[in-house]
CSV table of C-alpha atoms and ligand atoms in Angstrom, one decimal:
chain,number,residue,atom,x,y,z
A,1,UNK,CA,0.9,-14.4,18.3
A,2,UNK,CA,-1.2,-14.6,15.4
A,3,UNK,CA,0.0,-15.1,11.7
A,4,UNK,CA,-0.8,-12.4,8.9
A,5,UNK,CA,0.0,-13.8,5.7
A,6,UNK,CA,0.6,-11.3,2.5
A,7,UNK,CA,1.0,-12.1,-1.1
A,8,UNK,CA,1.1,-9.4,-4.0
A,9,UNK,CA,-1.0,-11.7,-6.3
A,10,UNK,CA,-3.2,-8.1,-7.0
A,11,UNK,CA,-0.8,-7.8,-9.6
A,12,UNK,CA,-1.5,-11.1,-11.1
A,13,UNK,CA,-4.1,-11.6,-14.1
A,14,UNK,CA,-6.2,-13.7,-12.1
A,15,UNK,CA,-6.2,-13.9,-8.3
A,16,UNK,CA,-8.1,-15.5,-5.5
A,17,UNK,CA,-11.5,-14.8,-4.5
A,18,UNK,CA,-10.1,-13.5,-0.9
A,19,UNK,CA,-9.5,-11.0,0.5
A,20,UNK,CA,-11.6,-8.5,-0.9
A,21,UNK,CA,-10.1,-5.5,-3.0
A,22,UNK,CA,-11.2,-1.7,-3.0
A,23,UNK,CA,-9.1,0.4,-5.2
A,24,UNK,CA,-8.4,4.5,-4.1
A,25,UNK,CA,-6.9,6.2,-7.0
A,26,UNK,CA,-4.8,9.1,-6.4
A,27,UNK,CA,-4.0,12.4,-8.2
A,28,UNK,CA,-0.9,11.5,-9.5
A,29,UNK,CA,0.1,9.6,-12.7
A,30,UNK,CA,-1.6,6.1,-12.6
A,31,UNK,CA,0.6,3.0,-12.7
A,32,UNK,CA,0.5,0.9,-15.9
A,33,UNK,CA,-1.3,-2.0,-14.2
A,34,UNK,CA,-4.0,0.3,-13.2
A,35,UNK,CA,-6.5,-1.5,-15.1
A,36,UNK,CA,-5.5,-5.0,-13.6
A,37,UNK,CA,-6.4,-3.5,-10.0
A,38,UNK,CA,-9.1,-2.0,-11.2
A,39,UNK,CA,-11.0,-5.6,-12.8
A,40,UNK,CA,-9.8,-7.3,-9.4
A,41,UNK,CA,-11.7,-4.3,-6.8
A,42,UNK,CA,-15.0,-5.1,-5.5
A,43,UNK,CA,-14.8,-1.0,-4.7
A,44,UNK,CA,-13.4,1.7,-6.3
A,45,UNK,CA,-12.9,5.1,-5.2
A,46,UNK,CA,-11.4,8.5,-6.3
A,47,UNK,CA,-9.9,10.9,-3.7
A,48,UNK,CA,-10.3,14.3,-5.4
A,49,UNK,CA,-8.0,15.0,-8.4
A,50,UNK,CA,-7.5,11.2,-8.8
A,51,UNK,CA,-10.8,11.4,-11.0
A,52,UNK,CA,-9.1,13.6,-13.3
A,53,UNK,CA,-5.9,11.0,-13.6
A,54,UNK,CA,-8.6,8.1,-14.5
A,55,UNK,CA,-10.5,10.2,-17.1
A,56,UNK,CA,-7.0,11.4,-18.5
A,57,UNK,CA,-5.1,8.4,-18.2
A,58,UNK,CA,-7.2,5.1,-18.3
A,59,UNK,CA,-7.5,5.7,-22.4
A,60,UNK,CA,-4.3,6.2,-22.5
A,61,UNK,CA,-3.0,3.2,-20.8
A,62,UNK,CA,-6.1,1.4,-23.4
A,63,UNK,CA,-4.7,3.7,-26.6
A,64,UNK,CA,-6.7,0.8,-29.4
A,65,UNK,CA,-9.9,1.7,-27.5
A,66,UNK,CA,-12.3,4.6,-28.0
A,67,UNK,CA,-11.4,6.8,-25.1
A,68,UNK,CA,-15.4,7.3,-24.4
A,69,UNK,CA,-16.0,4.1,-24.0
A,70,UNK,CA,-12.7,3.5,-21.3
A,71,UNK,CA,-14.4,6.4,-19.6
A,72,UNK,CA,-17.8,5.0,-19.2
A,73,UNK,CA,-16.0,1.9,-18.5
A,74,UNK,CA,-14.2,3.0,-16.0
A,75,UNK,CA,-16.5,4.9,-14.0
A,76,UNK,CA,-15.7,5.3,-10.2
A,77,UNK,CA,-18.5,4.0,-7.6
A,78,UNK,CA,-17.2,7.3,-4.9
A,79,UNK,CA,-15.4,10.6,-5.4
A,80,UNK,CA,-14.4,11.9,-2.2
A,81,UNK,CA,-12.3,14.4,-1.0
A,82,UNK,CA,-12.3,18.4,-0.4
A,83,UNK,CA,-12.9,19.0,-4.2
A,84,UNK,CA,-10.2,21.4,-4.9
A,85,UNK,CA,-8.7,19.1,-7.4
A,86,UNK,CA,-11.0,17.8,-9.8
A,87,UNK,CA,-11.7,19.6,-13.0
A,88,UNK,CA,-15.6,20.7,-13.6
A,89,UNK,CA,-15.8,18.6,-16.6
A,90,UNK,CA,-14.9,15.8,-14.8
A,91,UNK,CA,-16.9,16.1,-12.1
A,92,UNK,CA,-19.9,16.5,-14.0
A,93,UNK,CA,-19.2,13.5,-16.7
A,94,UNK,CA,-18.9,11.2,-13.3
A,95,UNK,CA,-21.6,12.3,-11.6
A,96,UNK,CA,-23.8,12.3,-14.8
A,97,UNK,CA,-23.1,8.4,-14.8
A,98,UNK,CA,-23.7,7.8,-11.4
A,99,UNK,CA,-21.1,8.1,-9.4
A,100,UNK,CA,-21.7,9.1,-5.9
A,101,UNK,CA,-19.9,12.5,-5.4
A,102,UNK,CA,-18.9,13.0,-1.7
A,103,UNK,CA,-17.7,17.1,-0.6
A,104,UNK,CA,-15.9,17.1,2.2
A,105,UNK,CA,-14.2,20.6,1.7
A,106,UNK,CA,-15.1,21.8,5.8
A,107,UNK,CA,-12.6,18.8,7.1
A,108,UNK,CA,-9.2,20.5,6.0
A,109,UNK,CA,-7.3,18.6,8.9
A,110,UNK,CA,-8.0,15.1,7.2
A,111,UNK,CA,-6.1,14.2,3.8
A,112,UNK,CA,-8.3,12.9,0.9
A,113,UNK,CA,-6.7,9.1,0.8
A,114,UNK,CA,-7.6,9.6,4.8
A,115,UNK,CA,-11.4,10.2,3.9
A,116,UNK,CA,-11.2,7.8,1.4
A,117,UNK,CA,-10.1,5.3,3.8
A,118,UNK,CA,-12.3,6.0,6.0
A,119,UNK,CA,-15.4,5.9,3.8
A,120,UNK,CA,-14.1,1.9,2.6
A,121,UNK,CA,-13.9,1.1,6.5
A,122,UNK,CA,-17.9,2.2,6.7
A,123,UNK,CA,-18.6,0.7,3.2
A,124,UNK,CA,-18.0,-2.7,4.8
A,125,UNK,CA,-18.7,-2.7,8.7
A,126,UNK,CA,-20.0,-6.0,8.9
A,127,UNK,CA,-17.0,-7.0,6.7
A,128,UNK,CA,-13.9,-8.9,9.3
A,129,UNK,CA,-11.4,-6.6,8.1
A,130,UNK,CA,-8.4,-9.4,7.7
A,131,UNK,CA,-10.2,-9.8,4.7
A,132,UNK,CA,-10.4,-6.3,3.4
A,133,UNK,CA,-7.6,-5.3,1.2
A,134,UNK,CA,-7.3,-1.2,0.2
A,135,UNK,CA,-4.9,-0.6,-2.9
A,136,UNK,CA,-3.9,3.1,-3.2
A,137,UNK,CA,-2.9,3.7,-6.4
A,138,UNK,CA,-0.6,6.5,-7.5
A,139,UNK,CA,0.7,6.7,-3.6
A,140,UNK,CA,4.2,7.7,-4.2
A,141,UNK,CA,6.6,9.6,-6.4
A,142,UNK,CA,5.7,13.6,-7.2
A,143,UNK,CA,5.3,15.4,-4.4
A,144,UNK,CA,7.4,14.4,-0.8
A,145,UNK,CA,4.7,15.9,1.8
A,146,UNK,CA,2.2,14.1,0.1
A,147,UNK,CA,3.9,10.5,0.3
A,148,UNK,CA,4.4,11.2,3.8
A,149,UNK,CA,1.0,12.0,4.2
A,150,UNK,CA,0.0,8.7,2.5
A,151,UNK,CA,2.0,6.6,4.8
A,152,UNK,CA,0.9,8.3,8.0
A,153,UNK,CA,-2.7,7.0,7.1
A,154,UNK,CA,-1.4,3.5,6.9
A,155,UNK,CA,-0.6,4.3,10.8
A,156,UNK,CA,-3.6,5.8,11.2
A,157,UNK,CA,-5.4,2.8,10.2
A,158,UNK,CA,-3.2,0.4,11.2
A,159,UNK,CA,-5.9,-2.5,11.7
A,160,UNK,CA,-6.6,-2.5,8.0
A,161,UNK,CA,-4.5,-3.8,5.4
A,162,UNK,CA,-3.5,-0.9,3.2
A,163,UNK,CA,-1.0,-1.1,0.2
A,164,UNK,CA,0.2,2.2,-1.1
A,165,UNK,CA,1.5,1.6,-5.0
A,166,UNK,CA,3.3,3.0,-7.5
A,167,UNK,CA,4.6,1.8,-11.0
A,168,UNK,CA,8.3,1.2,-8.7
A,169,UNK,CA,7.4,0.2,-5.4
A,170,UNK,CA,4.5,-0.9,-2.7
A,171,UNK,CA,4.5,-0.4,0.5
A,172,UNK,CA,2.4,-2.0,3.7
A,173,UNK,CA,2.4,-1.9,7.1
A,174,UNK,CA,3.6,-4.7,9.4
A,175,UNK,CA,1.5,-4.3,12.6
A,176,UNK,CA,3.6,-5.4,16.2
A,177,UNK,CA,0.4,-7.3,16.4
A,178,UNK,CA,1.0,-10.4,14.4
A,179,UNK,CA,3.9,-12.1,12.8
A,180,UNK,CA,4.1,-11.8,9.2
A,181,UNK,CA,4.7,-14.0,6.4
A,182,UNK,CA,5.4,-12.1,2.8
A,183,UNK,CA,5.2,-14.6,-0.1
A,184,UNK,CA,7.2,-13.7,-2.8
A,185,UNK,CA,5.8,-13.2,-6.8
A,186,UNK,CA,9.6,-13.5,-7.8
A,187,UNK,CA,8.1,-12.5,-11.7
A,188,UNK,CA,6.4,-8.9,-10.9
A,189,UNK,CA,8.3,-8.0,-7.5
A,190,UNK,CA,11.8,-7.8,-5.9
A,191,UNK,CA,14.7,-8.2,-5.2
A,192,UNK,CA,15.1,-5.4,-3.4
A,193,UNK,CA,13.2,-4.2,-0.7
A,194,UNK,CA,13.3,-2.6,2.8
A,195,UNK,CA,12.2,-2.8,6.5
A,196,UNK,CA,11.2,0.5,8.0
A,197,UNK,CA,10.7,1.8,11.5
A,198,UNK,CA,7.6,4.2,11.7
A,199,UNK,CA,7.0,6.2,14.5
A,200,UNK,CA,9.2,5.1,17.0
A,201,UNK,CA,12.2,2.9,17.1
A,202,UNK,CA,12.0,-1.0,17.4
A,203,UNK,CA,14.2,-2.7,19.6
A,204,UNK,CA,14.0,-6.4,18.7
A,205,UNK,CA,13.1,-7.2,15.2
A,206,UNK,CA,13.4,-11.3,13.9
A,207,UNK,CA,13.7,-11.6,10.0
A,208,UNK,CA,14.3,-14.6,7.9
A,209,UNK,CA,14.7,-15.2,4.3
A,210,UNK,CA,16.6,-11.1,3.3
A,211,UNK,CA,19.6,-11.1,2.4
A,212,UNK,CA,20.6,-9.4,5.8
A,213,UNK,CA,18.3,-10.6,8.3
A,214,UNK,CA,17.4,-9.8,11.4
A,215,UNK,CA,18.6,-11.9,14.1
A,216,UNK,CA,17.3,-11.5,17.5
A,217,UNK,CA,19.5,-13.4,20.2
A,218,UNK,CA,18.3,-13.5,23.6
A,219,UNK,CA,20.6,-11.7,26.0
A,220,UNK,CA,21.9,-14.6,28.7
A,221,UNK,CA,20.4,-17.7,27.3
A,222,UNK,CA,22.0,-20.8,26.3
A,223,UNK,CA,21.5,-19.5,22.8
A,224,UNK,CA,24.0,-16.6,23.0
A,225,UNK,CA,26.4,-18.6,25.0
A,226,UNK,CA,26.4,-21.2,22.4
A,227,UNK,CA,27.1,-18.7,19.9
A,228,UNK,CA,30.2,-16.6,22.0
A,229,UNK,CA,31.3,-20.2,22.6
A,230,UNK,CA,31.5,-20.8,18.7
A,231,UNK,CA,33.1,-17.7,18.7
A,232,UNK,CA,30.7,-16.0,17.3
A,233,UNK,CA,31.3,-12.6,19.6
A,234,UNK,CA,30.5,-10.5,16.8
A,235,UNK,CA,26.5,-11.5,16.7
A,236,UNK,CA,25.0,-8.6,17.5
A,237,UNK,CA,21.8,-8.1,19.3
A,238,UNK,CA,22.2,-4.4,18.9
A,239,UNK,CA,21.6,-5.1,15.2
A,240,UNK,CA,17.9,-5.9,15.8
A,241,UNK,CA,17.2,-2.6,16.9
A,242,UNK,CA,16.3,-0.1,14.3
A,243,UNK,CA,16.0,3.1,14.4
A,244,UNK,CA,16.3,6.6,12.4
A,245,UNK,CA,19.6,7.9,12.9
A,246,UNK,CA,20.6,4.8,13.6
A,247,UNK,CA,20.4,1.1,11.7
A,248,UNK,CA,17.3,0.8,9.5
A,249,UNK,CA,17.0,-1.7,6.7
A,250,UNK,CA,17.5,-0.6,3.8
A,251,UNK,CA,18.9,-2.0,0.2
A,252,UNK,CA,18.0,-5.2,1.7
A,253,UNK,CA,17.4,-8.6,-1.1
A,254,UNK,CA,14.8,-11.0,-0.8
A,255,UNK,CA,16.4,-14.7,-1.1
A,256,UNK,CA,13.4,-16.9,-1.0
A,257,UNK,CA,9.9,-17.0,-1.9
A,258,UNK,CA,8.7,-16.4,1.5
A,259,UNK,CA,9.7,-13.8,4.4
A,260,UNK,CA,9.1,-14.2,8.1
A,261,UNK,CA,9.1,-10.8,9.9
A,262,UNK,CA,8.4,-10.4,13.5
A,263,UNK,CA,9.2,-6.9,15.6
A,264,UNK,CA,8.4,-5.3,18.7
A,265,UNK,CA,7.0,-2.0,16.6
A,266,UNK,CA,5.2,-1.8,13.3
A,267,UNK,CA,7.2,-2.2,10.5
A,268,UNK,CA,7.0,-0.5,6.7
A,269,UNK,CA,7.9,-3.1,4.1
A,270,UNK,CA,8.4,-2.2,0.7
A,271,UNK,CA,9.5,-3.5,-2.4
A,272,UNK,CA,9.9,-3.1,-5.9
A,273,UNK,CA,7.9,-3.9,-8.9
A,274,UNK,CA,9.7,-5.1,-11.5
A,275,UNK,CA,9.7,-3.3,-14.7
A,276,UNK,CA,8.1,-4.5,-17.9
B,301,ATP,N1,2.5,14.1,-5.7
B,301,ATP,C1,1.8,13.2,-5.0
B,301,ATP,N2,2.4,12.2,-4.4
B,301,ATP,C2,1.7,11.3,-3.7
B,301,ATP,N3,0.4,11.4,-3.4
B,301,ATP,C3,-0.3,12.4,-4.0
B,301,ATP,C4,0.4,13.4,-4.8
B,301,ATP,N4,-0.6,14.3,-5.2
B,301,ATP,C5,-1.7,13.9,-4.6
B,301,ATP,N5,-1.6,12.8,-3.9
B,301,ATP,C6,-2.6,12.0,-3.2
B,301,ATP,O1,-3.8,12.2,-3.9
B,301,ATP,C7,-4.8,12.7,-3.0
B,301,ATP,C8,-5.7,13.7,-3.8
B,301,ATP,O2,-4.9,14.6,-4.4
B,301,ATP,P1,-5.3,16.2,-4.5
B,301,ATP,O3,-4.4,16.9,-5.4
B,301,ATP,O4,-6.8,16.2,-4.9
B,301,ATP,O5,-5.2,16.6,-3.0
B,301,ATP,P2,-5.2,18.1,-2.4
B,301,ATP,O6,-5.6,17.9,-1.0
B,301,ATP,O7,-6.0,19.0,-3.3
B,301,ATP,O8,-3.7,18.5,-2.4
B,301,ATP,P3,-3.1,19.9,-2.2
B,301,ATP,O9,-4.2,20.9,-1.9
B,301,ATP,O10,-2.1,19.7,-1.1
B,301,ATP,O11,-2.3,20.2,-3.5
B,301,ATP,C9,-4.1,13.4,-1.8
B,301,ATP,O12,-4.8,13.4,-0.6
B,301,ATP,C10,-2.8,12.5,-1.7
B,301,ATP,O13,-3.1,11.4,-0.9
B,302,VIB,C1,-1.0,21.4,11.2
B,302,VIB,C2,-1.7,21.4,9.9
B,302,VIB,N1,-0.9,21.4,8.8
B,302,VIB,C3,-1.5,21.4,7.6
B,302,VIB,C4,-2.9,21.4,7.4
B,302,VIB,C5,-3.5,21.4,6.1
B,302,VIB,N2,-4.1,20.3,5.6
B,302,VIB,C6,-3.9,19.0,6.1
B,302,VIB,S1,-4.9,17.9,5.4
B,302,VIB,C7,-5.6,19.0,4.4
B,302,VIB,C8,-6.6,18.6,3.4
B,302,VIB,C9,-6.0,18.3,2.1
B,302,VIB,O1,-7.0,17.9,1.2
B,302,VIB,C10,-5.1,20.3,4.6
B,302,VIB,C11,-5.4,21.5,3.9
B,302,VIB,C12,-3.7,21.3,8.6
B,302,VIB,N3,-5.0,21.3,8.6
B,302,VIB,N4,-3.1,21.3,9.8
């Protein structure tokens, strides 16, 4: 099974060249490093009222510049959406400057992060997309039918690497495709974090490097009789399965620099982001 490596060095000052970044900003509150993922996307895109939050809020995460020139400095490439949400003013003072303004008011079944999405995915066909990156900025905290909303595009499009942020938390999904190494930035993110079932349970998930890993014994192989011989009766392989209602991971603590997760099902991982 292939490897899919990820590493939260978005959130560093300076990152490497790959993959490529495109930011979607949301309509909620935008986090303080905003600007940082800004400087490091190739892309970046408003879904709807998230045009208002960077013409509101981008001067006042910058508060020694001149608030016109953070707007004209900040100016998105795409505004997409159904256009309920952005203000006139705003609209207009974007499009003025050349941003590309994309209605899509008739598709009320799709969200905007969802059009958004799908808009970066045709913005770089020819691109292999392990080495497109889509930060969603302002993806969680407000309103709860929207975050769920958010994280059902990330199964949605669950061939693209997505990473829904807020000023707390990110979140990605771990496809049952590949096994994934997460490499730690022990100075912006952690300890804890969590492994999430979405969509269906998972019977056999293999962790290492959490707190309270994942252990995956094969039923009737010298390995489990090895262990029951040790004494070891308690080891349970039930304890791989996770599912709601039942055992999902939760609270867990990153130990090392570097996670191994492999599962049967995809997998939500989150973390938090360390405060100032
Ligand atoms: N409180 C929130 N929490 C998380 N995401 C949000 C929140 N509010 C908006 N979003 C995200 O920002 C996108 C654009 O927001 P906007 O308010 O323009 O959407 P909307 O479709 O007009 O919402 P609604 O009509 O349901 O109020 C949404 O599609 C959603 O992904
Ligand atoms: C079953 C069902 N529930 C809700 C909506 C409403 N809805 C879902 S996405 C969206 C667009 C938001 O910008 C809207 C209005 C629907 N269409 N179908």
């Amino acid at each position: 099974m292939e490897l899919m490596s990820h590493s939260s060095t978005f959130l560093l000052p300076t990152i490497p060249p790959s993959p490529t970044y495109a930011l979607v900003v949301l309509n909620q509150s935008l986090p303080r490093f905003a600007p940082l993922l800004w400087k490091h996307a190739q892309l970046r895109l408003c879904a709807d009222g998230g045009a208002n939050r960077v013409y509101d809020d981008m001067p006042l995460l910058l508060p020694h510049e001149n608030a016109f020139d953070v707007r004209k400095r900040y100016k998105p490439d795409v505004i997409k959406g159904d256009m309920d949400s952005i203000r006139k003013e705003v609209l207009e003072f974007y499009a003025n400057m050349g941003t590309k303004i994309i209605d899509e008011s008739d598709d009320q079944d799709t969200t905007d992060l969802h059009k958004c999405v799908a808009y970066i995915c045709d913005w770089a066909p020819d691109l292999d997309k392990s080495n497109l990156c889509i930060l969603v900025a302002g993806a969680l905290g407000g309103r709860f039918d929207h975050e769920i909303g958010n994280i059902n595009v990330l199964c949605r499009f669950s061939t693209v690497r997505i990473i829904l942020i807020s000023d707390d938390c990110l979140i990605h999904l771990l496809p049952r495709t590949h096994c994934h190494e997460i490499h730690i930035q022990p100075t912006i993110e952690g300890p804890h974090c969590g492994l999430i079932p979405i969509g269906m349970p998972s019977g056999s998930t293999t962790t290492t490097g959490l707190q309270w890993d994942l252990v995956c014994i094969p039923v009737g192989t010298w390995v489990e009789d090895f262990l029951l011989g040790c004494g070891m009766t308690g080891m349970p392989h039930a304890e791989t399965e996770m599912k709601f209602g039942g055992l999902i991971s939760t609270s867990n603590i990153v130990k090392g620099e570097k996670i191994t997760v492999q599962s049967d099902s995809d997998l939500l991982w989150t973390i938090n982001i360390k405060k100032l």
